[in-house]
C-alpha positions as a Python dict, from the first residue, in 0.01 Angstrom:
ca = {
    (1, 'X'): (0, 0, 0),
    (2, 'X'): (-183, 275, 188),
    (3, 'X'): (148, 400, 326),
    (4, 'X'): (292, 433, -27),
    (5, 'X'): (-8, 631, -145),
    (6, 'X'): (18, 858, 153),
    (7, 'X'): (386, 919, 87),
    (8, 'X'): (321, 1011, -278),
    (9, 'X'): (42, 1250, -182),
    (10, 'X'): (264, 1412, 75),
    (11, 'X'): (541, 1468, -180),
    (12, 'X'): (297, 1611, -436),
    (13, 'X'): (153, 1846, -171),
    (14, 'X'): (502, 1964, -80),
    (15, 'X'): (578, 2032, -447),
    (16, 'X'): (266, 2242, -484),
    (17, 'X'): (349, 2441, -175),
    (18, 'X'): (698, 2534, -307),
    (19, 'X'): (763, 2884, -438),
    (20, 'X'): (728, 2918, -818),
    (21, 'X'): (1072, 3079, -845),
    (22, 'X'): (1232, 2790, -669),
    (23, 'X'): (1068, 2544, -908),
    (24, 'X'): (1174, 2752, -1210),
    (25, 'X'): (1527, 2772, -1077),
    (26, 'X'): (1531, 2401, -1025),
    (27, 'X'): (1397, 2339, -1377),
    (28, 'X'): (1644, 2590, -1521),
    (29, 'X'): (1927, 2410, -1346),
    (30, 'X'): (1818, 2087, -1503),
    (31, 'X'): (1796, 2251, -1850),
    (32, 'X'): (2137, 2416, -1806),
    (33, 'X'): (2283, 2082, -1711),
    (34, 'X'): (2144, 1920, -2029),
    (35, 'X'): (2267, 2210, -2242),
    (36, 'X'): (2612, 2183, -2085),
    (37, 'X'): (2630, 1809, -2148),
    (38, 'X'): (2518, 1830, -2517),
    (39, 'X'): (2797, 1935, -2770),
    (40, 'X'): (2736, 2232, -2992),
    (41, 'X'): (2719, 2206, -3375),
    (42, 'X'): (3068, 2347, -3437),
    (43, 'X'): (3230, 2093, -3206),
    (44, 'X'): (3034, 1813, -3368),
    (45, 'X'): (3140, 1922, -3718),
    (46, 'X'): (3503, 1957, -3607),
    (47, 'X'): (3501, 1608, -3463),
    (48, 'X'): (3344, 1470, -3782),
    (49, 'X'): (3609, 1647, -3993),
    (50, 'X'): (3886, 1504, -3775),
    (51, 'X'): (3733, 1158, -3803),
    (52, 'X'): (3710, 1197, -4182),
    (53, 'X'): (4076, 1298, -4204),
    (54, 'X'): (4175, 1004, -3987),
    (55, 'X'): (3977, 767, -4209),
    (56, 'X'): (4143, 916, -4519),
    (57, 'X'): (4485, 876, -4362),
    (58, 'X'): (4418, 516, -4269),
    (59, 'X'): (4278, 447, -4617),
    (60, 'X'): (4590, 597, -4772),
    (61, 'X'): (4809, 381, -4549),
    (62, 'X'): (4608, 72, -4641),
    (63, 'X'): (4638, 159, -5011),
    (64, 'X'): (5014, 208, -4976),
    (65, 'X'): (5044, -125, -4797),
    (66, 'X'): (4841, -298, -5069),
    (67, 'X'): (5063, -147, -5340),
    (68, 'X'): (5372, -263, -5155),
    (69, 'X'): (5226, -612, -5121),
    (70, 'X'): (5134, -606, -5491),
    (71, 'X'): (5491, -512, -5584),
    (72, 'X'): (5618, -786, -5356),
    (73, 'X'): (5385, -1042, -5511),
    (74, 'X'): (5490, -930, -5861),
    (75, 'X'): (5855, -968, -5764),
    (76, 'X'): (5788, -1314, -5622),
    (77, 'X'): (5595, -1413, -5935),
    (78, 'X'): (5873, -1290, -6164),
    (79, 'X'): (6134, -1468, -5953),
    (80, 'X'): (5929, -1788, -5966),
    (81, 'X'): (5889, -1761, -6345),
    (82, 'X'): (6261, -1696, -6384),
    (83, 'X'): (6341, -1992, -6160),
    (84, 'X'): (6103, -2218, -6354),
    (85, 'X'): (6252, -2108, -6687),
    (86, 'X'): (6606, -2161, -6557),
    (87, 'X'): (6512, -2505, -6424),
    (88, 'X'): (6354, -2600, -6758),
    (89, 'X'): (6662, -2476, -6944),
    (90, 'X'): (6897, -2674, -6722),
    (91, 'X'): (6684, -2986, -6759),
    (92, 'X'): (6685, -2942, -7137),
    (93, 'X'): (7062, -2889, -7132),
    (94, 'X'): (7102, -3208, -6930),
    (95, 'X'): (6884, -3398, -7178),
    (96, 'X'): (7080, -3254, -7471),
    (97, 'X'): (7410, -3352, -7310),
    (98, 'X'): (7282, -3704, -7249),
    (99, 'X'): (7149, -3731, -7606),
    (100, 'X'): (7474, -3601, -7755),
    (101, 'X'): (7677, -3842, -7545),
    (102, 'X'): (7454, -4131, -7648),
    (103, 'X'): (7468, -4014, -8009),
    (104, 'X'): (7848, -4024, -8004),
    (105, 'X'): (7840, -4378, -7862),
    (106, 'X'): (7589, -4490, -8125),
    (107, 'X'): (7804, -4342, -8402),
    (108, 'X'): (8099, -4539, -8268),
    (109, 'X'): (7885, -4853, -8273),
    (110, 'X'): (7778, -4806, -8635),
    (111, 'X'): (8142, -4742, -8730),
    (112, 'X'): (8230, -5067, -8553),
    (113, 'X'): (7954, -5239, -8746),
    (114, 'X'): (8104, -5114, -9072),
    (115, 'X'): (8439, -5268, -8982),
    (116, 'X'): (8280, -5596, -8873),
    (117, 'X'): (8079, -5613, -9195),
    (118, 'X'): (8386, -5541, -9408),
    (119, 'X'): (8590, -5799, -9217),
    (120, 'X'): (8322, -6062, -9256),
    (121, 'X'): (8294, -5985, -9628),
    (122, 'X'): (8666, -6028, -9679),
    (123, 'X'): (8670, -6349, -9477),
    (124, 'X'): (8371, -6488, -9667),
    (125, 'X'): (8537, -6403, -10000),
    (126, 'X'): (8857, -6586, -9909),
    (127, 'X'): (8920, -6896, -10121),
    (128, 'X'): (9181, -7116, -9957),
    (129, 'X'): (9422, -7322, -10168),
    (130, 'X'): (9549, -7668, -10090),
    (131, 'X'): (9822, -7527, -9867),
    (132, 'X'): (9566, -7340, -9656),
    (133, 'X'): (9368, -7660, -9617),
    (134, 'X'): (9677, -7852, -9524),
    (135, 'X'): (9789, -7598, -9266),
    (136, 'X'): (9445, -7552, -9111),
    (137, 'X'): (9416, -7188, -9223),
    (138, 'X'): (9093, -7262, -9406),
    (139, 'X'): (8925, -7386, -9087),
    (140, 'X'): (9054, -7078, -8903),
    (141, 'X'): (8909, -6844, -9164),
    (142, 'X'): (8577, -7028, -9153),
    (143, 'X'): (8561, -7001, -8774),
    (144, 'X'): (8655, -6634, -8787),
    (145, 'X'): (8379, -6570, -9042),
    (146, 'X'): (8125, -6736, -8817),
    (147, 'X'): (8246, -6535, -8517),
    (148, 'X'): (8225, -6209, -8711),
    (149, 'X'): (7872, -6296, -8825),
    (150, 'X'): (7766, -6369, -8467),
    (151, 'X'): (7916, -6042, -8338),
    (152, 'X'): (7755, -5850, -8622),
    (153, 'X'): (7416, -6001, -8542),
    (154, 'X'): (7448, -5912, -8173),
    (155, 'X'): (7553, -5559, -8261),
    (156, 'X'): (7251, -5523, -8491),
    (157, 'X'): (7026, -5635, -8205),
    (158, 'X'): (7184, -5376, -7976),
    (159, 'X'): (7133, -5100, -8232),
    (160, 'X'): (6775, -5210, -8293),
    (161, 'X'): (6697, -5183, -7921),
    (162, 'X'): (6821, -4823, -7941),
    (163, 'X'): (6591, -4766, -8243),
    (164, 'X'): (6893, -4728, -8471),
    (165, 'X'): (6799, -4861, -8813),
    (166, 'X'): (6954, -4834, -9161),
    (167, 'X'): (6808, -4599, -9421),
    (168, 'X'): (6689, -4764, -9742),
    (169, 'X'): (6830, -4552, -10024),
    (170, 'X'): (6908, -4770, -10328),
    (171, 'X'): (6654, -4705, -10604),
    (172, 'X'): (6519, -4397, -10423),
    (173, 'X'): (6542, -4036, -10546),
    (174, 'X'): (6841, -3853, -10404),
    (175, 'X'): (6751, -3669, -10082),
    (176, 'X'): (7023, -3433, -9954),
    (177, 'X'): (6865, -3433, -9607),
    (178, 'X'): (6963, -3795, -9548),
    (179, 'X'): (7214, -3869, -9826),
    (180, 'X'): (7551, -3747, -9944),
    (181, 'X'): (7645, -3789, -10310),
    (182, 'X'): (7999, -3924, -10331),
    (183, 'X'): (7999, -4037, -10693),
    (184, 'X'): (7779, -4018, -11000),
    (185, 'X'): (7685, -4300, -11233),
    (186, 'X'): (7507, -4334, -11563),
    (187, 'X'): (7210, -4557, -11618),
    (188, 'X'): (6974, -4437, -11895),
    (189, 'X'): (6711, -4684, -11779),
    (190, 'X'): (6663, -4494, -11452),
    (191, 'X'): (6557, -4133, -11389),
    (192, 'X'): (6819, -3873, -11319),
    (193, 'X'): (6884, -3840, -10946),
    (194, 'X'): (6810, -4203, -10864),
    (195, 'X'): (7046, -4363, -10612),
    (196, 'X'): (7235, -4637, -10795),
    (197, 'X'): (7440, -4776, -10508),
    (198, 'X'): (7526, -4724, -10145),
    (199, 'X'): (7887, -4675, -10042),
    (200, 'X'): (7820, -4632, -9671),
    (201, 'X'): (7500, -4713, -9487),
    (202, 'X'): (7307, -4425, -9338),
    (203, 'X'): (7119, -4460, -9010),
    (204, 'X'): (6822, -4308, -8835),
    (205, 'X'): (6757, -4312, -8465),
    (206, 'X'): (6382, -4302, -8432),
    (207, 'X'): (6275, -4003, -8640),
    (208, 'X'): (6615, -3829, -8615),
    (209, 'X'): (6905, -3866, -8854),
    (210, 'X'): (7208, -4034, -8701),
    (211, 'X'): (7439, -4062, -9003),
    (212, 'X'): (7414, -3963, -9368),
    (213, 'X'): (7421, -4233, -9632),
    (214, 'X'): (7705, -4205, -9885),
    (215, 'X'): (7562, -4289, -10227),
    (216, 'X'): (7620, -4299, -10602),
    (217, 'X'): (7363, -4091, -10789),
    (218, 'X'): (7246, -4146, -11145),
    (219, 'X'): (7339, -3865, -11380),
    (220, 'X'): (7349, -3899, -11758),
    (221, 'X'): (7321, -3674, -12061),
    (222, 'X'): (7059, -3726, -12327),
    (223, 'X'): (7210, -3723, -12675),
    (224, 'X'): (6978, -3583, -12942),
    (225, 'X'): (6904, -3816, -13229),
}
C-alpha cells in the first residue's frame, strides 16, 4: 500500500516538474485527436439525408410489393369466385339433367297408367255371352281384369313413392296453370268456368306440375226472360 502511494506521488511530482508548453502540447494533441474523431455537422446532415433517401426507397419498394401482392390476392379471389360459380352452375346443370330425365320417365309411367286404366275399364265392361262362357273366354277376361287391376295398383304405389299424385279438378274453377280446356259443356246449375269432367288426369310431382289435366269446362249463355 505504501509503495502504491509513493508511486502516485512520484508521478504527480514528475507532472508538476514538466514544462508548461509540453503539457499544453500534450493536451492540444488530445483535443485535436477528439476533434478529428468527431464528424462535423455537414457530414452528419449528409449521412442523415442519405439514410432518409434509403428509407424512402425501401418504403417505396415495400409499397410496390404490397400492391403487387394485393393484385395477386384480388386475382386469386376472383378466380376462386369464378371457380365456385362455375362449380355451382355445373352442379345445377347436373341436377336439372337428372330431374328432366326422371321427369321423362315419370311421364312415360303416367302414360302407361292411362293405358292400363283404359284396358281395365274395357275388360270390366265386357259382358260375355253363352259362347264366351262355353269357350272359357269369360274366365280369361276376368283373370286379365284382375291382373290389370293388380298392375295398376303397383304402378300407383310406385308413382306415390315418387310423390306423383293426381290433380283433383272436377267441380273446381278452371285454372289454366294446371288444366287444359279441351271441350266446353253447359250446366246452368254450375258457375261458368267450373270443370264438368276430366278427359285426362293431370299430375303433380311434389309442388311442381308434371302433366296438365285435360278437362271439359262449363260455359253457357244466359237467355233474358
